[in-house]
Amino acid sequence: MSPEAKKEKKFALTLPAEELMACGHLACQGCGATLAMRYMLKALGQKTVLCIPACCWAVIDGPYPYSSLDVPIYHCAFETAASTATGVKAGLEATGDTETTVVAWAGDGGTFDIGIQALSGAAERNDDIIYVCYDNEAYMNTGIQRSSATPYGAWTTTTPVKHFKNRPKKDIVAILAAHRIPYIATASVSHPEDFVKKMKKAKDIRGTRFFHVYAPCPTGWKSRPEDTIKLARMAVQNGYFPLYEIEDGEKTTVNLKLKERKPVEDFLRLQGRFRHLKPAEVAAVQAEVDARWERLMRSCAG
Amino acid sequence: MRPRKAKKIVFKSAEEMPLMICSVGHQTHNLTGAWRNIRPEIDLERCIKCGICWKFCPEPSIDVVDEWPVIDYDYCKGCGICAEECPTKCIAMVEERK
Ligand SMILES: Cc1ncc(C[n+]2csc(CCOP(=O)(O)OP(=O)(O)O)c2C)c(N)n1
Ligand code: SF4
Ligand code: SF4
Ligand SMILES: [Mg+2]
C-alpha cells in the first residue's frame, strides 16, 4: 500500500468505540478479567448497573471515592452477587425504570462456590438479570487458592505441587442449563467480537441470562502477561474452553466450530501452574477435554 | 479522546465527604505507566491499521488519533499483549530506562 493510501485508510474498529472503562485502574499487567469487563461494557452501554461481590474486580475498580467504570457499581458481600442484582432490579422497576440492565459480575469463587446458592435462587425464579462469571480458575484476589473452577492438574497455594488438584472443574454451564433459563453463553477474551455479539443478544432477552467468560490471570497461572490472549485463544481452539450458547436450557449452538482440535499440551506448557505435570497426567487432561467435547457435540446433535 | 488525568481528591475532614456512597470519578491520577519495565513502540511505517492492538489492550491505553494507534505512556503497564498480538509484528518491546 502506498504511504498516501495508508494515510487515508481508516483504523479498523471491530468493537464498539465507546469506552466505559478508564485508565488508572489497579489490575495486574495482562489481566484477562479487565478485558472481559471492557468488552461487556462496550456491548451493554451506559444504562447498566453492576453488582460486584468480593473478587479481584472489587479491587481493580479503585478505592473509594474513585471508580474506573462509568456505570454505577454496588459492592456486595461475597456470596450475594445474584441476590443483590435481583434486589437492584426490583428497586429500579419500583421506580418505573424497566430499561436499565442489571448485571451481577463475579469471579469463579463467587459463582461456582460461595455464590451458587444465590445464583441458583435467582435462576430458579428467572429474575431479570445478567449474571457474568469471569473465570480465572482460582481465588486470585486472596492469593491463588483453589476453587471448584480450578482445573485438574493445576497448582494453587492450597493445592501444592505434591497434592495438585485431582478433581475436574465443575460444569457450571450444565448446572445453569438444568435451571432452564432463557440464555446461557460461554465467551473468551480472545474472541471479543463473539462476546460482544452474544452480550448484545442477551441484553434483549428477559429473564436470567448467564455468561461464563474465560479470563486468563498471569499472576495466578504463572504465565507471561503478553500470553493472556494467546492462552485464551488456545483454550478455545483446543476445546479446553469451547464457545457455545444454550437457549431455554435445551438448544445448544457451538459458536466456533473446530475442524480439528490441537493437543492441550502446548497450552499447558505455557503456564507455570501446570509445569509439574508428567506425560500421563497431561494425557489425563487431554482425555477429560476430549470427553467434554464429545458431550458438547452430543448435546448439539439433539 | 476520553477525558484524562483527573486530579486526586483529598477530603480534609469528614464533613467534606459526600453523605451518599458515590464515586467522584476516575482515578486517572494513578499513572500506572510507572509500573512498566518494558515499553511498546509502534513502527507506524509497518502498521496496517488493523486495530488489533487497540482491541486487546487491557488498560486501555491505546488511543486512535487521526486514524493511527497512539500509546498513552502515562498508563501503559507494559504487559506486551499489543506487541504479541500485532499481526505485522511492528510493535517492539524495548527496555525502559531511568
Ligand atoms: C464471606 C467471605 N468469605 C471470604 C472472603 C474473602 N475473599 C475475598 S475475595 C475472595 C476470592 C474471590 O475469588 P473469585 O470469586 O474467584 O474472584 P477472583 O479474586 O479470582 O477474581 C475471597 C475468598 C470474603 N470477602 N467474604
Ligand atoms: S496491531 Fe499492529 S498493525 Fe494492527 S493497528 Fe496495531 S500496530 Fe498497527
Ligand atoms: S503493552 Fe499492554 S498496556 Fe501497554 S499499550 Fe500494549 S497492550 Fe496496552
Ligand atoms: Mg477467580
Short mmCIF file of C-alpha atoms and ligand atoms in Angstrom, two decimals:
data_model
loop_
_atom_site.label_atom_id
_atom_site.label_comp_id
_atom_site.label_asym_id
_atom_site.label_seq_id
_atom_site.Cartn_x
_atom_site.Cartn_y
_atom_site.Cartn_z
CA MET A 1 0.00 0.00 0.00
CA SER A 2 1.36 3.46 -0.88
CA PRO A 3 2.00 5.77 2.07
CA GLU A 4 -0.73 8.11 0.78
CA ALA A 5 -3.31 5.34 0.53
CA LYS A 6 -2.39 4.17 4.01
CA LYS A 7 -2.76 7.67 5.39
CA GLU A 8 -6.30 7.74 4.03
CA LYS A 9 -7.16 4.29 5.40
CA LYS A 10 -9.45 4.15 8.42
CA PHE A 11 -8.27 2.50 11.63
CA ALA A 12 -10.27 -0.74 11.86
CA LEU A 13 -12.55 -0.97 14.92
CA THR A 14 -14.21 -4.36 15.24
CA LEU A 15 -15.80 -3.45 18.58
CA PRO A 16 -17.99 -0.51 19.64
CA ALA A 17 -15.77 2.57 20.10
CA GLU A 18 -17.48 3.67 23.32
CA GLU A 19 -15.08 3.21 26.25
CA LEU A 20 -16.71 2.91 29.68
CA MET A 21 -13.57 1.72 31.46
CA ALA A 22 -10.91 4.31 32.30
CA CYS A 23 -7.14 4.08 32.64
CA GLY A 24 -5.54 4.18 36.07
CA HIS A 25 -7.22 1.01 37.32
CA LEU A 26 -5.42 -1.45 39.57
CA ALA A 27 -5.38 -4.70 37.56
CA CYS A 28 -2.13 -6.61 37.12
CA GLN A 29 -0.32 -6.41 33.79
CA GLY A 30 -2.07 -8.52 31.18
CA CYS A 31 -5.23 -9.15 33.26
CA GLY A 32 -7.90 -11.08 31.35
CA ALA A 33 -10.72 -10.13 33.73
CA THR A 34 -10.13 -6.46 32.92
CA LEU A 35 -10.56 -7.10 29.21
CA ALA A 36 -13.74 -9.05 29.92
CA MET A 37 -15.20 -6.01 31.71
CA ARG A 38 -14.11 -3.66 28.93
CA TYR A 39 -15.87 -5.80 26.31
CA MET A 40 -19.03 -6.32 28.34
CA LEU A 41 -19.49 -2.58 28.87
CA LYS A 42 -18.92 -1.94 25.17
CA ALA A 43 -21.80 -4.32 24.48
CA LEU A 44 -24.21 -3.11 27.18
CA GLY A 45 -23.56 0.64 27.14
CA GLN A 46 -24.06 3.15 29.90
CA LYS A 47 -27.57 2.19 31.01
CA THR A 48 -26.14 -0.60 33.15
CA VAL A 49 -25.75 -1.22 36.87
CA LEU A 50 -23.13 -3.64 38.18
CA CYS A 51 -23.28 -5.67 41.37
CA ILE A 52 -19.76 -6.83 42.25
CA PRO A 53 -19.04 -9.11 45.22
CA ALA A 54 -15.59 -9.64 46.75
CA CYS A 55 -13.24 -10.62 43.92
CA CYS A 56 -10.35 -9.08 42.00
CA TRP A 57 -12.76 -6.71 40.30
CA ALA A 58 -13.82 -5.25 43.65
CA VAL A 59 -10.21 -4.00 43.86
CA ILE A 60 -9.38 -3.24 40.21
CA ASP A 61 -12.05 -0.58 40.07
CA GLY A 62 -10.18 1.52 42.66
CA PRO A 63 -10.63 2.63 46.26
CA TYR A 64 -13.45 4.91 47.39
CA PRO A 65 -14.23 7.63 46.31
CA TYR A 66 -12.94 6.71 42.84
CA SER A 67 -14.22 4.33 40.23
CA SER A 68 -12.66 3.34 36.92
CA LEU A 69 -16.01 2.50 35.39
CA ASP A 70 -18.60 4.91 34.02
CA VAL A 71 -21.52 2.89 35.33
CA PRO A 72 -22.85 2.60 38.90
CA ILE A 73 -21.41 -0.23 40.97
CA TYR A 74 -22.94 -1.85 44.01
CA HIS A 75 -20.22 -3.62 46.00
CA CYS A 76 -21.85 -6.52 47.81
CA ALA A 77 -20.90 -9.43 50.03
CA PHE A 78 -19.01 -12.39 48.52
CA GLU A 79 -21.95 -14.78 48.36
CA THR A 80 -24.64 -12.33 47.25
CA ALA A 81 -23.96 -11.19 43.66
CA ALA A 82 -27.14 -12.70 42.23
CA SER A 83 -29.47 -11.77 45.08
CA THR A 84 -28.12 -8.21 45.14
CA ALA A 85 -28.73 -7.89 41.41
CA THR A 86 -32.26 -9.22 41.89
CA GLY A 87 -32.88 -6.57 44.54
CA VAL A 88 -31.42 -3.75 42.45
CA LYS A 89 -33.58 -4.80 39.52
CA ALA A 90 -36.71 -4.88 41.70
CA GLY A 91 -35.81 -1.45 43.09
CA LEU A 92 -35.36 0.05 39.64
CA GLU A 93 -38.65 -1.43 38.50
CA ALA A 94 -40.40 0.04 41.52
CA THR A 95 -39.23 3.47 40.35
CA GLY A 96 -40.56 2.77 36.86
CA ASP A 97 -37.18 2.06 35.26
CA THR A 98 -37.56 -1.10 33.19
CA GLU A 99 -34.75 -0.32 30.77
CA THR A 100 -31.56 -0.44 32.81
CA THR A 101 -29.63 -3.68 32.53
CA VAL A 102 -28.63 -5.11 35.91
CA VAL A 103 -25.52 -7.23 35.90
CA ALA A 104 -24.09 -9.43 38.63
CA TRP A 105 -20.36 -9.61 37.92
CA ALA A 106 -18.49 -12.22 39.96
CA GLY A 107 -15.38 -14.37 39.88
CA ASP A 108 -15.34 -18.14 39.72
CA GLY A 109 -15.10 -18.49 43.51
CA GLY A 110 -18.07 -16.14 43.92
CA THR A 111 -20.02 -18.17 41.36
CA PHE A 112 -19.03 -21.86 41.42
CA ASP A 113 -18.59 -21.96 45.20
CA ILE A 114 -19.96 -19.47 47.68
CA GLY A 115 -22.39 -17.64 45.38
CA ILE A 116 -24.03 -20.69 43.84
CA GLN A 117 -26.98 -20.71 46.23
CA ALA A 118 -27.97 -17.12 45.45
CA LEU A 119 -27.37 -17.74 41.74
CA SER A 120 -29.49 -20.88 41.73
CA GLY A 121 -32.27 -18.99 43.53
CA ALA A 122 -32.26 -16.16 41.02
CA ALA A 123 -32.15 -18.61 38.09
CA GLU A 124 -35.00 -20.67 39.50
CA ARG A 125 -37.12 -17.52 39.86
CA ASN A 126 -35.90 -16.44 36.41
CA ASP A 127 -35.08 -12.98 37.76
CA ASP A 128 -34.39 -10.41 35.06
CA ILE A 129 -30.62 -10.08 35.44
CA ILE A 130 -27.44 -10.88 33.53
CA TYR A 131 -25.00 -12.89 35.63
CA VAL A 132 -21.41 -12.85 34.38
CA CYS A 133 -18.81 -15.13 35.88
CA TYR A 134 -15.29 -14.19 34.80
CA ASP A 135 -13.33 -17.35 35.32
CA ASN A 136 -9.66 -17.13 36.24
CA GLU A 137 -9.85 -20.61 37.74
CA ALA A 138 -8.98 -19.82 41.39
CA TYR A 139 -9.47 -17.34 44.23
CA MET A 140 -6.98 -14.85 42.85
CA ASN A 141 -7.77 -11.79 44.94
CA THR A 142 -6.82 -13.55 48.17
CA GLY A 143 -3.66 -15.16 46.78
CA ILE A 144 -4.45 -18.07 44.45
CA GLN A 145 -6.44 -20.65 46.42
CA ARG A 146 -8.24 -23.46 44.61
CA SER A 147 -11.91 -23.11 43.72
CA SER A 148 -14.25 -25.65 42.18
CA ALA A 149 -13.42 -23.97 38.85
CA THR A 150 -9.73 -24.83 39.21
CA PRO A 151 -8.96 -27.45 36.58
CA TYR A 152 -7.48 -30.90 37.10
CA GLY A 153 -3.70 -30.81 37.47
CA ALA A 154 -3.35 -27.17 38.47
CA TRP A 155 -1.08 -25.86 41.18
CA THR A 156 -2.56 -23.33 43.61
CA THR A 157 -1.39 -22.34 47.09
CA THR A 158 -3.92 -24.76 48.58
CA THR A 159 -3.19 -27.50 46.03
CA PRO A 160 0.62 -27.52 46.11
CA VAL A 161 2.62 -29.45 43.52
CA LYS A 162 2.71 -32.63 45.61
CA HIS A 163 -1.05 -32.53 46.03
CA PHE A 164 -2.15 -30.79 42.85
CA LYS A 165 -5.86 -30.63 42.18
CA ASN A 166 -7.02 -34.08 41.19
CA ARG A 167 -10.68 -33.39 40.51
CA PRO A 168 -12.04 -31.90 37.29
CA LYS A 169 -13.57 -28.45 37.02
CA LYS A 170 -17.24 -28.18 37.95
CA ASP A 171 -19.53 -27.89 34.90
CA ILE A 172 -21.27 -24.66 35.86
CA VAL A 173 -22.93 -24.26 32.47
CA ALA A 174 -24.67 -27.64 32.81
CA ILE A 175 -25.87 -26.62 36.28
CA LEU A 176 -27.37 -23.42 34.88
CA ALA A 177 -28.84 -25.27 31.90
CA ALA A 178 -30.65 -27.54 34.36
CA HIS A 179 -32.45 -24.40 35.62
CA ARG A 180 -33.92 -23.93 32.10
CA ILE A 181 -33.08 -20.23 32.00
CA PRO A 182 -33.59 -18.44 28.67
CA TYR A 183 -29.94 -17.81 27.78
CA ILE A 184 -26.51 -19.15 28.68
CA ALA A 185 -23.29 -18.44 26.82
CA THR A 186 -19.60 -19.06 27.19
CA ALA A 187 -17.15 -16.43 25.95
CA SER A 188 -13.43 -15.81 25.89
CA VAL A 189 -11.38 -12.61 25.98
CA SER A 190 -9.57 -13.87 22.89
CA HIS A 191 -12.82 -13.61 20.87
CA PRO A 192 -14.26 -10.21 21.85
CA GLU A 193 -16.42 -9.86 18.73
CA ASP A 194 -18.21 -13.10 19.61
CA PHE A 195 -18.53 -11.98 23.26
CA VAL A 196 -19.97 -8.56 22.33
CA LYS A 197 -22.39 -10.13 19.84
CA LYS A 198 -23.74 -12.58 22.41
CA MET A 199 -23.89 -9.94 25.15
CA LYS A 200 -25.95 -7.69 22.87
CA LYS A 201 -28.25 -10.60 22.13
CA ALA A 202 -28.60 -11.33 25.86
CA LYS A 203 -29.41 -7.68 26.58
CA ASP A 204 -32.64 -8.01 24.60
CA ILE A 205 -33.77 -11.22 26.29
CA ARG A 206 -35.79 -11.07 29.52
CA GLY A 207 -35.15 -13.38 32.46
CA THR A 208 -31.93 -14.78 33.88
CA ARG A 209 -29.02 -14.78 31.46
CA PHE A 210 -25.70 -16.36 32.38
CA PHE A 211 -22.23 -15.83 30.89
CA HIS A 212 -19.17 -17.91 31.64
CA VAL A 213 -16.16 -15.89 30.47
CA TYR A 214 -12.67 -17.32 30.24
CA ALA A 215 -10.23 -14.77 31.68
CA PRO A 216 -6.56 -15.78 31.99
CA CYS A 217 -4.68 -14.50 35.03
CA PRO A 218 -0.88 -14.19 34.54
CA THR A 219 -0.32 -13.79 38.28
CA GLY A 220 -2.22 -16.91 39.28
CA TRP A 221 -1.41 -19.09 36.30
CA LYS A 222 2.28 -18.20 36.38
CA SER A 223 2.11 -17.27 32.73
CA ARG A 224 3.68 -14.36 30.84
CA PRO A 225 1.39 -11.30 30.76
CA GLU A 226 1.76 -10.99 26.97
CA ASP A 227 0.36 -14.54 26.60
CA THR A 228 -3.08 -13.70 28.02
CA ILE A 229 -4.83 -13.53 24.66
CA LYS A 230 -2.77 -16.37 23.22
CA LEU A 231 -3.71 -18.68 26.11
CA ALA A 232 -7.39 -17.81 25.89
CA ARG A 233 -7.30 -18.42 22.14
CA MET A 234 -5.52 -21.75 22.54
CA ALA A 235 -8.12 -22.86 25.11
CA VAL A 236 -10.88 -22.12 22.63
CA GLN A 237 -9.11 -23.78 19.73
CA ASN A 238 -8.16 -26.99 21.53
CA GLY A 239 -11.60 -27.50 23.02
CA TYR A 240 -10.48 -26.76 26.58
CA PHE A 241 -12.95 -23.87 26.72
CA PRO A 242 -15.41 -24.17 23.81
CA LEU A 243 -17.55 -21.21 22.77
CA TYR A 244 -21.24 -22.10 22.77
CA GLU A 245 -24.67 -20.92 23.86
CA ILE A 246 -27.71 -22.68 25.28
CA GLU A 247 -31.20 -21.29 24.81
CA ASP A 248 -34.01 -22.29 27.21
CA GLY A 249 -31.79 -24.96 28.67
CA GLU A 250 -32.27 -27.03 25.51
CA LYS A 251 -30.97 -25.65 22.25
CA THR A 252 -27.19 -25.80 22.20
CA THR A 253 -25.26 -23.98 19.47
CA VAL A 254 -21.49 -24.10 19.11
CA ASN A 255 -20.35 -20.60 18.10
CA LEU A 256 -16.90 -21.61 16.92
CA LYS A 257 -16.84 -24.94 15.15
CA LEU A 258 -13.50 -26.72 15.22
CA LYS A 259 -12.49 -28.99 12.36
CA GLU A 260 -9.53 -30.30 14.26
CA ARG A 261 -8.57 -29.69 17.82
CA LYS A 262 -4.94 -29.06 18.69
CA PRO A 263 -3.43 -31.03 21.61
CA VAL A 264 -3.77 -29.33 25.01
CA GLU A 265 -0.13 -29.91 25.88
CA ASP A 266 1.21 -26.69 24.26
CA PHE A 267 -1.41 -24.75 26.20
CA LEU A 268 -0.47 -26.39 29.50
CA ARG A 269 3.25 -25.86 28.97
CA LEU A 270 2.88 -22.08 28.71
CA GLN A 271 1.59 -21.97 32.29
CA GLY A 272 3.75 -22.43 35.36
CA ARG A 273 0.79 -23.81 37.30
CA PHE A 274 0.94 -26.99 35.16
CA ARG A 275 4.74 -27.26 34.99
CA HIS A 276 4.90 -30.32 37.27
CA LEU A 277 2.54 -32.43 35.15
CA LYS A 278 4.03 -35.71 33.89
CA PRO A 279 3.10 -37.15 30.47
CA ALA A 280 0.46 -39.46 31.97
CA GLU A 281 -1.17 -36.51 33.71
CA VAL A 282 -1.12 -34.41 30.55
CA ALA A 283 -2.82 -37.37 28.85
CA ALA A 284 -5.45 -37.33 31.61
CA VAL A 285 -6.15 -33.64 30.90
CA GLN A 286 -6.42 -34.42 27.19
CA ALA A 287 -8.83 -37.28 27.88
CA GLU A 288 -11.00 -35.04 30.03
CA VAL A 289 -11.09 -32.33 27.34
CA ASP A 290 -11.95 -34.94 24.69
CA ALA A 291 -14.79 -36.34 26.80
CA ARG A 292 -16.19 -32.87 27.44
CA TRP A 293 -16.01 -32.05 23.75
CA GLU A 294 -17.85 -35.27 22.87
CA ARG A 295 -20.57 -34.42 25.39
CA LEU A 296 -20.95 -30.97 23.86
CA MET A 297 -21.21 -32.42 20.35
CA ARG A 298 -23.86 -34.89 21.52
CA SER A 299 -25.93 -32.13 23.13
CA CYS A 300 -25.81 -30.11 19.87
CA ALA A 301 -26.95 -33.10 17.85
CA GLY A 302 -30.11 -33.13 19.86
CA MET B 1 -10.32 11.13 23.18
CA ARG B 2 -11.56 10.44 26.65
CA PRO B 3 -11.10 12.93 29.49
CA ARG B 4 -7.94 12.02 31.33
CA LYS B 5 -5.72 12.80 34.26
CA ALA B 6 -8.31 13.75 36.81
CA LYS B 7 -6.91 15.27 39.99
CA LYS B 8 -6.64 13.29 43.16
CA ILE B 9 -9.34 14.36 45.59
CA VAL B 10 -8.42 14.77 49.24
CA PHE B 11 -11.12 15.23 51.85
CA LYS B 12 -9.75 17.36 54.69
CA SER B 13 -12.46 16.42 57.12
CA ALA B 14 -15.37 14.05 57.47
CA GLU B 15 -17.74 16.95 56.76
CA GLU B 16 -16.29 17.36 53.29
CA MET B 17 -17.10 13.80 52.31
CA PRO B 18 -20.27 13.13 50.35
CA LEU B 19 -23.12 11.83 52.50
CA MET B 20 -24.03 9.19 49.97
CA ILE B 21 -21.68 6.43 48.95
CA CYS B 22 -20.95 7.52 45.41
CA SER B 23 -17.98 7.75 43.11
CA VAL B 24 -16.42 11.14 42.38
CA GLY B 25 -14.82 9.97 39.16
CA HIS B 26 -11.94 8.06 37.65
CA GLN B 27 -8.66 7.50 39.39
CA THR B 28 -6.69 8.73 36.41
CA HIS B 29 -4.30 10.50 38.81
CA ASN B 30 -2.89 7.00 39.25
CA LEU B 31 -0.33 6.99 36.46
CA THR B 32 0.14 3.25 36.03
CA GLY B 33 2.84 3.81 33.41
CA ALA B 34 5.22 3.83 36.39
CA TRP B 35 4.71 0.04 36.67
CA ARG B 36 6.31 -0.55 33.29
CA ASN B 37 9.65 -2.32 32.79
CA ILE B 38 9.40 -2.62 29.03
CA ARG B 39 7.79 -0.13 26.69
CA PRO B 40 5.91 -0.86 23.47
CA GLU B 41 6.97 1.23 20.48
CA ILE B 42 4.91 1.16 17.31
CA ASP B 43 6.66 1.42 13.94
CA LEU B 44 3.89 3.21 12.03
CA GLU B 45 5.66 2.55 8.71
CA ARG B 46 4.71 -1.10 9.03
CA CYS B 47 1.37 -0.62 10.81
CA ILE B 48 -1.62 -1.73 8.71
CA LYS B 49 -4.24 -0.05 10.95
CA CYS B 50 -5.90 -3.39 11.71
CA GLY B 51 -6.96 -2.26 15.19
CA ILE B 52 -5.86 -5.43 16.94
CA CYS B 53 -3.59 -3.69 19.47
CA TRP B 54 -6.41 -1.30 20.38
CA LYS B 55 -8.82 -4.18 20.78
CA PHE B 56 -6.67 -6.21 23.17
CA CYS B 57 -5.14 -3.52 25.42
CA PRO B 58 -6.41 -4.12 28.97
CA GLU B 59 -5.83 -0.60 30.28
CA PRO B 60 -7.00 0.59 27.66
CA SER B 61 -4.05 2.84 26.86
CA ILE B 62 -4.01 2.73 23.06
CA ASP B 63 -5.93 5.61 21.53
CA VAL B 64 -6.95 6.20 17.98
CA VAL B 65 -5.65 9.61 16.90
CA ASP B 66 -6.22 10.68 13.29
CA GLU B 67 -6.81 7.01 12.41
CA TRP B 68 -3.48 5.86 13.87
CA PRO B 69 -2.77 3.88 17.07
CA VAL B 70 -1.11 6.04 19.73
CA ILE B 71 0.06 4.66 23.06
CA ASP B 72 -0.51 6.72 26.19
CA TYR B 73 2.64 6.03 28.20
CA ASP B 74 1.15 7.61 31.32
CA TYR B 75 -0.97 4.47 31.70
CA CYS B 76 0.52 1.65 29.59
CA LYS B 77 1.68 -1.01 32.08
CA GLY B 78 3.94 -2.71 29.54
CA CYS B 79 2.12 -6.05 29.52
CA GLY B 80 3.24 -6.72 25.94
CA ILE B 81 -0.11 -8.02 24.69
CA CYS B 82 -0.19 -5.47 21.85
CA ALA B 83 3.27 -6.49 20.62
CA GLU B 84 2.42 -10.19 20.90
CA GLU B 85 -0.85 -9.87 19.00
CA CYS B 86 0.15 -7.35 16.30
CA PRO B 87 -0.02 -9.33 13.03
CA THR B 88 2.78 -7.39 11.32
CA LYS B 89 4.99 -7.50 14.44
CA CYS B 90 5.52 -3.77 14.14
CA ILE B 91 5.37 -3.17 17.90
CA ALA B 92 8.71 -3.66 19.65
CA MET B 93 9.05 -4.04 23.42
CA VAL B 94 12.11 -2.07 24.46
CA GLU B 95 13.64 -1.84 27.89
CA GLU B 96 12.52 1.14 29.93
CA ARG B 97 15.45 3.23 31.13
CA LYS B 98 15.58 5.53 34.15
C1 LIG C 1 -17.82 -14.44 53.13
C2 LIG C 1 -16.45 -14.14 52.66
N1 LIG C 1 -15.50 -15.11 52.69
C3 LIG C 1 -14.26 -14.85 52.23
C4 LIG C 1 -13.93 -13.62 51.74
C5 LIG C 1 -12.52 -13.35 51.28
N2 LIG C 1 -12.41 -13.24 49.83
C6 LIG C 1 -12.45 -12.06 49.18
S1 LIG C 1 -12.23 -12.19 47.52
C7 LIG C 1 -12.04 -13.87 47.65
C8 LIG C 1 -11.72 -14.70 46.45
C9 LIG C 1 -12.54 -14.40 45.25
O1 LIG C 1 -12.29 -15.34 44.26
P1 LIG C 1 -13.06 -15.30 42.90
O2 LIG C 1 -14.51 -15.18 43.15
O3 LIG C 1 -12.60 -16.44 42.07
O4 LIG C 1 -12.58 -13.92 42.25
P2 LIG C 1 -11.09 -13.50 41.83
O5 LIG C 1 -10.45 -12.90 43.03
O6 LIG C 1 -10.39 -14.74 41.36
O7 LIG C 1 -11.27 -12.50 40.76
C10 LIG C 1 -12.17 -14.29 48.99
C11 LIG C 1 -12.02 -15.67 49.43
C12 LIG C 1 -14.94 -12.62 51.73
N3 LIG C 1 -14.70 -11.40 51.25
N4 LIG C 1 -16.16 -12.90 52.18
S1 SF4 C 2 -1.88 -4.34 15.70
FE1 SF4 C 2 -0.01 -3.60 14.66
S2 SF4 C 2 -0.63 -3.35 12.52
FE2 SF4 C 2 -2.52 -3.51 13.70
S3 SF4 C 2 -3.11 -1.37 14.13
FE3 SF4 C 2 -1.88 -2.07 15.90
S4 SF4 C 2 0.24 -1.51 15.42
FE4 SF4 C 2 -0.93 -1.34 13.50
S1 SF4 C 3 1.96 -3.03 26.49
FE1 SF4 C 3 -0.05 -3.69 27.30
S2 SF4 C 3 -0.78 -1.88 28.43
FE2 SF4 C 3 0.87 -1.15 27.07
S3 SF4 C 3 -0.23 -0.49 25.23
FE3 SF4 C 3 0.42 -2.63 24.88
S4 SF4 C 3 -1.39 -3.83 25.48
FE4 SF4 C 3 -1.66 -1.76 26.36
MG MG C 4 -11.24 -16.38 40.46
#
